[in-house]
mmCIF file of C-alpha atoms in Angstrom:
data_model
loop_
_atom_site.group_PDB
_atom_site.id
_atom_site.type_symbol
_atom_site.label_atom_id
_atom_site.label_comp_id
_atom_site.label_asym_id
_atom_site.label_seq_id
_atom_site.Cartn_x
_atom_site.Cartn_y
_atom_site.Cartn_z
ATOM 1 C CA MET F 134 -58.033 54.332 -36.923
ATOM 2 C CA LYS F 135 -60.257 51.909 -35.248
ATOM 3 C CA ILE F 136 -58.637 48.901 -33.915
ATOM 4 C CA LEU F 137 -60.757 45.955 -32.340
ATOM 5 C CA ILE F 138 -58.846 43.534 -30.146
ATOM 6 C CA THR F 139 -60.515 40.029 -28.915
ATOM 7 C CA GLY F 140 -59.311 38.367 -26.020
ATOM 8 C CA ALA F 141 -59.051 41.696 -24.025
ATOM 9 C CA ASN F 142 -58.386 39.473 -20.687
ATOM 10 C CA GLY F 143 -55.634 37.266 -22.038
ATOM 11 C CA GLN F 144 -52.149 37.389 -21.589
ATOM 12 C CA LEU F 145 -51.393 39.199 -25.035
ATOM 13 C CA GLY F 146 -54.659 41.114 -24.865
ATOM 14 C CA SER F 147 -53.811 42.463 -21.292
ATOM 15 C CA GLU F 148 -50.217 43.548 -22.617
ATOM 16 C CA LEU F 149 -51.878 45.107 -25.706
ATOM 17 C CA LYS F 150 -53.981 47.299 -23.419
ATOM 18 C CA ASP F 151 -51.115 48.287 -21.309
ATOM 19 C CA LEU F 152 -49.237 49.451 -24.543
ATOM 20 C CA GLY F 153 -52.214 50.820 -26.240
ATOM 21 C CA ARG F 154 -51.999 53.657 -24.106
ATOM 22 C CA SER F 155 -48.926 54.992 -26.030
ATOM 23 C CA TYR F 156 -51.163 55.254 -29.139
ATOM 24 C CA PRO F 157 -53.749 57.652 -28.378
ATOM 25 C CA GLN F 158 -54.239 58.565 -32.367
ATOM 26 C CA SER F 159 -55.798 55.182 -32.496
ATOM 27 C CA ASN F 160 -59.297 54.215 -31.207
ATOM 28 C CA PHE F 161 -58.792 50.672 -29.382
ATOM 29 C CA ILE F 162 -62.023 48.525 -28.815
ATOM 30 C CA PHE F 163 -61.114 45.620 -26.380
ATOM 31 C CA THR F 164 -63.479 42.777 -26.065
ATOM 32 C CA ASP F 165 -63.380 39.767 -23.895
ATOM 33 C CA ARG F 166 -65.320 36.600 -24.338
ATOM 34 C CA THR F 167 -68.674 37.977 -22.850
ATOM 35 C CA GLU F 168 -68.605 40.983 -25.318
ATOM 36 C CA PHE F 169 -67.383 39.222 -28.358
ATOM 37 C CA PRO F 170 -67.972 35.104 -27.732
ATOM 38 C CA LEU F 171 -66.031 33.370 -30.418
ATOM 39 C CA ASP F 172 -67.718 30.276 -29.893
ATOM 40 C CA ALA F 173 -71.094 32.093 -31.229
ATOM 41 C CA VAL F 174 -69.982 31.838 -34.838
ATOM 42 C CA ALA F 175 -73.231 32.789 -36.317
ATOM 43 C CA GLY F 176 -73.036 36.262 -34.688
ATOM 44 C CA THR F 177 -69.714 37.282 -35.799
ATOM 45 C CA PHE F 178 -70.718 39.363 -38.875
ATOM 46 C CA THR F 179 -73.421 41.049 -36.657
ATOM 47 C CA ARG F 180 -71.005 41.987 -34.065
ATOM 48 C CA LEU F 181 -68.419 43.295 -36.560
ATOM 49 C CA ASP F 182 -70.879 45.495 -38.465
ATOM 50 C CA ASP F 183 -71.845 47.136 -35.190
ATOM 51 C CA ILE F 184 -68.065 47.968 -34.486
ATOM 52 C CA ARG F 185 -66.976 48.407 -38.166
ATOM 53 C CA PRO F 186 -63.077 48.467 -37.324
ATOM 54 C CA ASP F 187 -60.498 49.288 -39.658
ATOM 55 C CA ILE F 188 -58.146 46.631 -38.044
ATOM 56 C CA ILE F 189 -58.987 43.476 -36.122
ATOM 57 C CA ILE F 190 -56.245 41.859 -33.878
ATOM 58 C CA ASN F 191 -57.371 38.600 -33.066
ATOM 59 C CA ALA F 192 -55.732 37.856 -29.959
ATOM 60 C CA ALA F 193 -58.411 35.213 -28.666
ATOM 61 C CA ALA F 194 -58.046 31.544 -28.883
ATOM 62 C CA TYR F 195 -59.091 28.497 -27.056
ATOM 63 C CA THR F 196 -55.664 27.275 -25.565
ATOM 64 C CA ALA F 197 -56.586 24.626 -23.394
ATOM 65 C CA VAL F 198 -54.397 22.149 -24.959
ATOM 66 C CA ASP F 199 -55.385 18.942 -23.063
ATOM 67 C CA VAL F 200 -58.988 19.840 -22.596
ATOM 68 C CA ALA F 201 -59.226 20.481 -26.359
ATOM 69 C CA GLU F 202 -58.969 16.727 -27.106
ATOM 70 C CA GLU F 203 -62.232 16.208 -25.543
ATOM 71 C CA GLU F 204 -63.839 19.722 -26.587
ATOM 72 C CA ARG F 205 -63.052 19.427 -30.338
ATOM 73 C CA GLU F 206 -66.111 21.131 -31.475
ATOM 74 C CA LEU F 207 -65.719 24.097 -29.028
ATOM 75 C CA ALA F 208 -62.017 24.609 -29.950
ATOM 76 C CA ASP F 209 -63.076 24.500 -33.708
ATOM 77 C CA LYS F 210 -65.446 27.141 -33.437
ATOM 78 C CA VAL F 211 -63.213 29.492 -31.562
ATOM 79 C CA ASN F 212 -60.079 28.658 -33.260
ATOM 80 C CA HIS F 213 -61.311 28.091 -36.909
ATOM 81 C CA LEU F 214 -64.931 28.913 -37.741
ATOM 82 C CA SER F 215 -65.028 32.329 -35.673
ATOM 83 C CA VAL F 216 -61.563 33.172 -37.507
ATOM 84 C CA ALA F 217 -63.137 32.412 -40.923
ATOM 85 C CA GLN F 218 -65.825 34.744 -40.417
ATOM 86 C CA MET F 219 -63.628 37.588 -39.251
ATOM 87 C CA ALA F 220 -61.539 36.927 -42.299
ATOM 88 C CA HIS F 221 -64.620 37.104 -44.842
ATOM 89 C CA TRP F 222 -65.939 40.213 -42.924
ATOM 90 C CA CYS F 223 -62.590 41.823 -43.229
ATOM 91 C CA GLU F 224 -62.431 41.002 -47.118
ATOM 92 C CA SER F 225 -65.952 42.286 -47.689
ATOM 93 C CA ASN F 226 -65.275 45.657 -45.778
ATOM 94 C CA GLN F 227 -61.754 46.440 -46.901
ATOM 95 C CA ALA F 228 -60.377 45.971 -43.113
ATOM 96 C CA LYS F 229 -57.200 44.399 -42.194
ATOM 97 C CA LEU F 230 -56.892 41.192 -39.809
ATOM 98 C CA LEU F 231 -53.873 40.552 -37.784
ATOM 99 C CA HIS F 232 -54.098 36.984 -36.370
ATOM 100 C CA VAL F 233 -52.089 35.274 -33.702
ATOM 101 C CA SER F 234 -51.501 31.335 -34.434
ATOM 102 C CA THR F 235 -49.061 29.059 -33.018
ATOM 103 C CA ASP F 236 -46.007 26.515 -33.460
ATOM 104 C CA TYR F 237 -48.476 23.881 -32.672
ATOM 105 C CA VAL F 238 -49.435 23.740 -36.091
ATOM 106 C CA PHE F 239 -46.024 22.037 -37.043
ATOM 107 C CA ASP F 240 -45.340 18.215 -35.602
ATOM 108 C CA GLY F 241 -42.380 19.033 -33.911
ATOM 109 C CA GLU F 242 -40.181 16.562 -35.891
ATOM 110 C CA SER F 243 -37.778 19.210 -37.158
ATOM 111 C CA ASP F 244 -34.221 19.908 -36.034
ATOM 112 C CA THR F 245 -33.561 23.314 -37.369
ATOM 113 C CA PRO F 246 -35.415 26.424 -36.809
ATOM 114 C CA LEU F 247 -38.875 26.375 -38.680
ATOM 115 C CA PRO F 248 -39.446 28.930 -41.363
ATOM 116 C CA GLU F 249 -42.974 30.151 -42.167
ATOM 117 C CA ASP F 250 -43.428 27.821 -45.047
ATOM 118 C CA ALA F 251 -42.327 24.734 -43.334
ATOM 119 C CA PRO F 252 -44.776 21.690 -43.732
ATOM 120 C CA LYS F 253 -47.716 21.752 -41.570
ATOM 121 C CA SER F 254 -48.722 18.621 -39.636
ATOM 122 C CA PRO F 255 -50.535 19.391 -36.128
ATOM 123 C CA ILE F 256 -50.421 16.420 -33.787
ATOM 124 C CA ASN F 257 -53.204 17.308 -31.335
ATOM 125 C CA VAL F 258 -56.799 19.105 -31.621
ATOM 126 C CA TYR F 259 -55.518 22.645 -30.555
ATOM 127 C CA GLY F 260 -52.950 22.520 -33.467
ATOM 128 C CA GLN F 261 -55.454 21.263 -35.884
ATOM 129 C CA THR F 262 -58.117 23.888 -35.057
ATOM 130 C CA LYS F 263 -55.419 26.521 -35.062
ATOM 131 C CA HIS F 264 -54.211 25.168 -38.617
ATOM 132 C CA LEU F 265 -57.647 25.275 -40.007
ATOM 133 C CA GLY F 266 -57.941 28.779 -38.912
ATOM 134 C CA GLU F 267 -54.887 29.917 -40.902
ATOM 135 C CA GLU F 268 -56.296 28.309 -43.787
ATOM 136 C CA ALA F 269 -59.657 29.861 -43.620
ATOM 137 C CA ILE F 270 -57.631 33.258 -43.495
ATOM 138 C CA ILE F 271 -55.831 32.442 -46.597
ATOM 139 C CA ARG F 272 -58.716 31.212 -48.567
ATOM 140 C CA SER F 273 -60.637 34.322 -47.759
ATOM 141 C CA GLY F 274 -58.361 36.652 -49.690
ATOM 142 C CA ALA F 275 -58.422 38.932 -46.651
ATOM 143 C CA ASP F 276 -55.429 41.545 -46.349
ATOM 144 C CA ALA F 277 -54.115 39.543 -43.373
ATOM 145 C CA ILE F 278 -50.993 38.979 -41.348
ATOM 146 C CA ILE F 279 -50.573 35.918 -39.361
ATOM 147 C CA ILE F 280 -48.076 35.825 -36.421
ATOM 148 C CA ARG F 281 -46.942 32.343 -35.182
ATOM 149 C CA THR F 282 -45.604 32.308 -31.723
ATOM 150 C CA ALA F 283 -44.858 29.794 -29.003
ATOM 151 C CA TRP F 284 -44.581 29.399 -25.301
ATOM 152 C CA VAL F 285 -46.157 32.555 -24.439
ATOM 153 C CA TYR F 286 -46.093 34.016 -20.974
ATOM 154 C CA SER F 287 -46.356 37.287 -18.976
ATOM 155 C CA ALA F 288 -47.288 39.053 -15.906
ATOM 156 C CA TYR F 289 -50.957 38.358 -16.551
ATOM 157 C CA GLY F 290 -53.110 35.082 -16.774
ATOM 158 C CA LYS F 291 -51.970 31.588 -16.156
ATOM 159 C CA ASN F 292 -48.656 30.444 -17.787
ATOM 160 C CA PHE F 293 -45.552 28.503 -17.395
ATOM 161 C CA VAL F 294 -43.429 30.942 -15.439
ATOM 162 C CA LYS F 295 -46.258 31.858 -12.813
ATOM 163 C CA THR F 296 -46.666 28.226 -12.323
ATOM 164 C CA MET F 297 -42.964 27.634 -11.881
ATOM 165 C CA LEU F 298 -43.081 30.641 -9.177
ATOM 166 C CA ARG F 299 -45.779 28.893 -7.141
ATOM 167 C CA LEU F 300 -44.131 25.571 -7.269
ATOM 168 C CA MET F 301 -40.626 26.531 -6.483
ATOM 169 C CA ASP F 302 -42.154 28.364 -3.311
ATOM 170 C CA GLU F 303 -44.382 25.416 -2.125
ATOM 171 C CA ARG F 304 -41.905 22.576 -2.999
ATOM 172 C CA GLU F 305 -38.208 21.455 -2.374
ATOM 173 C CA GLU F 306 -38.047 19.647 -5.615
ATOM 174 C CA ILE F 307 -39.926 19.501 -8.846
ATOM 175 C CA ALA F 308 -39.496 18.056 -12.185
ATOM 176 C CA VAL F 309 -39.708 19.710 -15.746
ATOM 177 C CA VAL F 310 -39.531 18.408 -19.364
ATOM 178 C CA ASN F 311 -36.057 18.678 -20.775
ATOM 179 C CA ASP F 312 -36.515 17.303 -24.256
ATOM 180 C CA GLN F 313 -39.126 19.753 -25.562
ATOM 181 C CA ILE F 314 -37.073 22.511 -27.756
ATOM 182 C CA GLY F 315 -38.112 25.860 -28.309
ATOM 183 C CA SER F 316 -37.732 29.635 -27.148
ATOM 184 C CA PRO F 317 -40.510 31.515 -24.909
ATOM 185 C CA THR F 318 -42.197 34.488 -25.976
ATOM 186 C CA TYR F 319 -42.928 37.284 -23.582
ATOM 187 C CA ALA F 320 -46.286 38.634 -24.240
ATOM 188 C CA LYS F 321 -45.342 42.194 -23.989
ATOM 189 C CA ASP F 322 -42.775 41.888 -26.581
ATOM 190 C CA LEU F 323 -45.081 40.290 -28.845
ATOM 191 C CA ALA F 324 -47.516 42.918 -28.431
ATOM 192 C CA LYS F 325 -45.067 45.841 -29.039
ATOM 193 C CA ALA F 326 -44.386 44.068 -32.306
ATOM 194 C CA ILE F 327 -47.992 43.823 -33.089
ATOM 195 C CA LEU F 328 -48.624 47.596 -32.477
ATOM 196 C CA THR F 329 -45.365 48.571 -34.197
ATOM 197 C CA ILE F 330 -46.447 46.812 -37.140
ATOM 198 C CA ILE F 331 -49.894 48.406 -37.278
ATOM 199 C CA HIS F 332 -48.710 51.743 -36.702
ATOM 200 C CA SER F 333 -45.755 51.705 -38.699
ATOM 201 C CA GLY F 334 -47.113 52.107 -42.264
ATOM 202 C CA LYS F 335 -45.055 49.235 -43.339
ATOM 203 C CA TRP F 336 -48.141 46.652 -43.341
ATOM 204 C CA THR F 337 -46.949 43.752 -45.503
ATOM 205 C CA ASN F 338 -49.304 40.699 -45.400
ATOM 206 C CA GLY F 339 -48.372 37.118 -45.213
ATOM 207 C CA ILE F 340 -47.251 34.684 -42.234
ATOM 208 C CA TYR F 341 -44.583 35.602 -40.043
ATOM 209 C CA HIS F 342 -42.969 33.871 -36.835
ATOM 210 C CA TYR F 343 -42.101 35.670 -33.539
ATOM 211 C CA SER F 344 -40.678 34.490 -30.129
ATOM 212 C CA ASN F 345 -37.810 35.660 -28.048
ATOM 213 C CA GLU F 346 -34.336 34.882 -29.286
ATOM 214 C CA GLY F 347 -32.720 31.586 -27.946
ATOM 215 C CA ARG F 348 -32.772 27.948 -27.880
ATOM 216 C CA ILE F 349 -33.780 26.206 -24.777
ATOM 217 C CA SER F 350 -35.836 23.582 -23.101
ATOM 218 C CA TRP F 351 -38.699 23.929 -20.560
ATOM 219 C CA TYR F 352 -36.032 22.536 -18.049
ATOM 220 C CA ASP F 353 -33.437 25.322 -19.041
ATOM 221 C CA PHE F 354 -36.708 27.973 -19.076
ATOM 222 C CA ALA F 355 -37.450 26.575 -15.400
ATOM 223 C CA ILE F 356 -33.743 26.972 -14.229
ATOM 224 C CA GLY F 357 -33.427 30.423 -15.612
ATOM 225 C CA ILE F 358 -36.551 31.426 -13.494
ATOM 226 C CA ARG F 359 -34.612 29.777 -10.277
ATOM 227 C CA GLU F 360 -31.594 31.624 -10.898
ATOM 228 C CA ILE F 361 -33.237 35.113 -11.424
ATOM 229 C CA THR F 362 -35.342 34.765 -8.602
ATOM 230 C CA GLY F 363 -33.060 32.901 -6.083
ATOM 231 C CA PHE F 364 -35.245 29.925 -5.121
ATOM 232 C CA SER F 365 -33.319 27.149 -3.831
ATOM 233 C CA CYS F 366 -35.835 24.357 -5.206
ATOM 234 C CA LYS F 367 -34.302 21.460 -7.034
ATOM 235 C CA VAL F 368 -35.323 21.253 -10.541
ATOM 236 C CA ASN F 369 -34.921 17.658 -12.301
ATOM 237 C CA GLY F 370 -35.052 17.174 -15.766
ATOM 238 C CA ILE F 371 -37.244 14.535 -17.000
ATOM 239 C CA SER F 372 -38.551 13.093 -20.443
ATOM 240 C CA THR F 373 -41.723 13.770 -22.189
ATOM 241 C CA GLU F 374 -42.523 10.141 -21.874
ATOM 242 C CA ALA F 375 -42.096 10.443 -18.070
ATOM 243 C CA TYR F 376 -44.665 13.267 -17.757
ATOM 244 C CA PRO F 377 -47.838 12.074 -20.114
ATOM 245 C CA MET F 378 -50.415 14.354 -20.868
ATOM 246 C CA PRO F 379 -53.953 13.982 -22.861
ATOM 247 C CA ALA F 380 -52.389 16.045 -25.895
ATOM 248 C CA LYS F 381 -49.074 15.230 -27.671
ATOM 249 C CA ARG F 382 -46.755 18.168 -27.516
ATOM 250 C CA PRO F 383 -44.178 19.078 -30.569
ATOM 251 C CA LYS F 384 -40.788 18.193 -29.257
ATOM 252 C CA TYR F 385 -39.187 20.897 -31.651
ATOM 253 C CA SER F 386 -40.740 24.148 -32.119
ATOM 254 C CA LEU F 387 -38.131 26.753 -32.701
ATOM 255 C CA LEU F 388 -39.333 29.229 -34.889
ATOM 256 C CA ASP F 389 -36.913 30.994 -37.682
ATOM 257 C CA LYS F 390 -37.995 34.847 -37.167
ATOM 258 C CA LYS F 391 -35.482 36.269 -39.964
ATOM 259 C CA LYS F 392 -38.693 37.200 -42.225
ATOM 260 C CA ILE F 393 -40.323 39.326 -39.484
ATOM 261 C CA LYS F 394 -36.922 41.084 -38.538
ATOM 262 C CA ASP F 395 -36.066 41.779 -41.929
ATOM 263 C CA THR F 396 -39.500 42.784 -43.181
ATOM 264 C CA PHE F 397 -40.203 45.361 -40.128
ATOM 265 C CA GLY F 398 -36.762 46.137 -38.869
ATOM 266 C CA PHE F 399 -37.507 44.462 -35.536
ATOM 267 C CA HIS F 400 -34.582 43.753 -32.905
ATOM 268 C CA ILE F 401 -35.903 40.780 -30.431
ATOM 269 C CA PRO F 402 -35.024 40.403 -27.355
ATOM 270 C CA THR F 403 -33.372 37.198 -25.867
ATOM 271 C CA TRP F 404 -35.555 34.899 -23.796
ATOM 272 C CA ARG F 405 -33.398 35.670 -20.663
ATOM 273 C CA LYS F 406 -33.640 39.440 -20.896
ATOM 274 C CA SER F 407 -37.230 39.348 -21.316
ATOM 275 C CA LEU F 408 -37.861 36.725 -18.517
ATOM 276 C CA GLU F 409 -35.724 39.171 -16.150
ATOM 277 C CA GLU F 410 -38.113 41.936 -17.146
ATOM 278 C CA CYS F 411 -41.270 40.034 -16.518
ATOM 279 C CA LEU F 412 -40.073 38.603 -13.186
ATOM 280 C CA ASN F 413 -39.375 42.241 -11.879
ATOM 281 C CA LYS F 414 -42.702 43.260 -12.960
ATOM 282 C CA LEU F 415 -44.202 40.263 -11.060
#
C-alpha cells in the first residue's frame, strides 16, 4: 500500500513519520511544502499522477490563523482549492483520502460537545477555508474520511505547550485566556488513530471528531503544564476580550468523539495523560 503524507514536517506529519516505522508493510511517501506545494494548485494532478498513491493523508494546512485574515487567497489555495484537487484525483483514480480538518468550522456558540453533523458557521478566514475544503471533498464523491481535531500540540513545531514552557521559564507571571473551552489533541495520539484506521481494514468513510478526553480552558491547560513541570510562574486567567487577536476564536469547541470510538473501537487518552507523555518527551 502506497501512502502519501503531505505536511511531513508539521506536528502531525512528524508524528506520522515516527510511528510509520512500525508499519513496514506500507510504502510511506512523506512530502513537505517544497516537494508538494499546496499553494501551486494547478500542479496537484500532475504530482499525484507521478506518485500514484493508494491513500493520501492530507496533514498539511495553512494554520496561521491570524495571518490568514490578511492572506485569504493563500489560505484558500492551501486549505480549499488544493484539497478539492486531491479529492477529485482520488475519485478518478479509486484512491482513498484522509483529510484533517478543524473545530474552527464551528462558530463556538454551543454549550454541549459538538457532533459531526452540528451546523457549520466559521467565524474567521482559517475556519472558512477549512470549511470549503470539507465541502469540496464531499461534493467530489471521493472515498474520504475527514477528521476534525482541535488545539493540536506535540514535541514538534510551534504550539501552545512549547510556548508556555518558554514563557514560564522566562517570566514570573503570565496571563492565559480562561473562557475558551475545548480539549487539546496530542498529535501523536491523532497520528496513532489515523494509522490504525488505515491499517485496520475497517475503513468507513465520513466525518469524525478526535481530540483527547476532557473539558478544559486554555488557562486550565497552562495550569496543567505548570503542575507537571514544576515551574513557579504565576498564571492569571483573563477573558478573550482582554486579549484581542486579529482573528476571532470559537469560545466553545469541545468535540463529541462517540462516533470515532464506536466505529473504530478507539480508547482515547485523557488530555492530562497525553500532556504528561509529551512533556516527558520534551
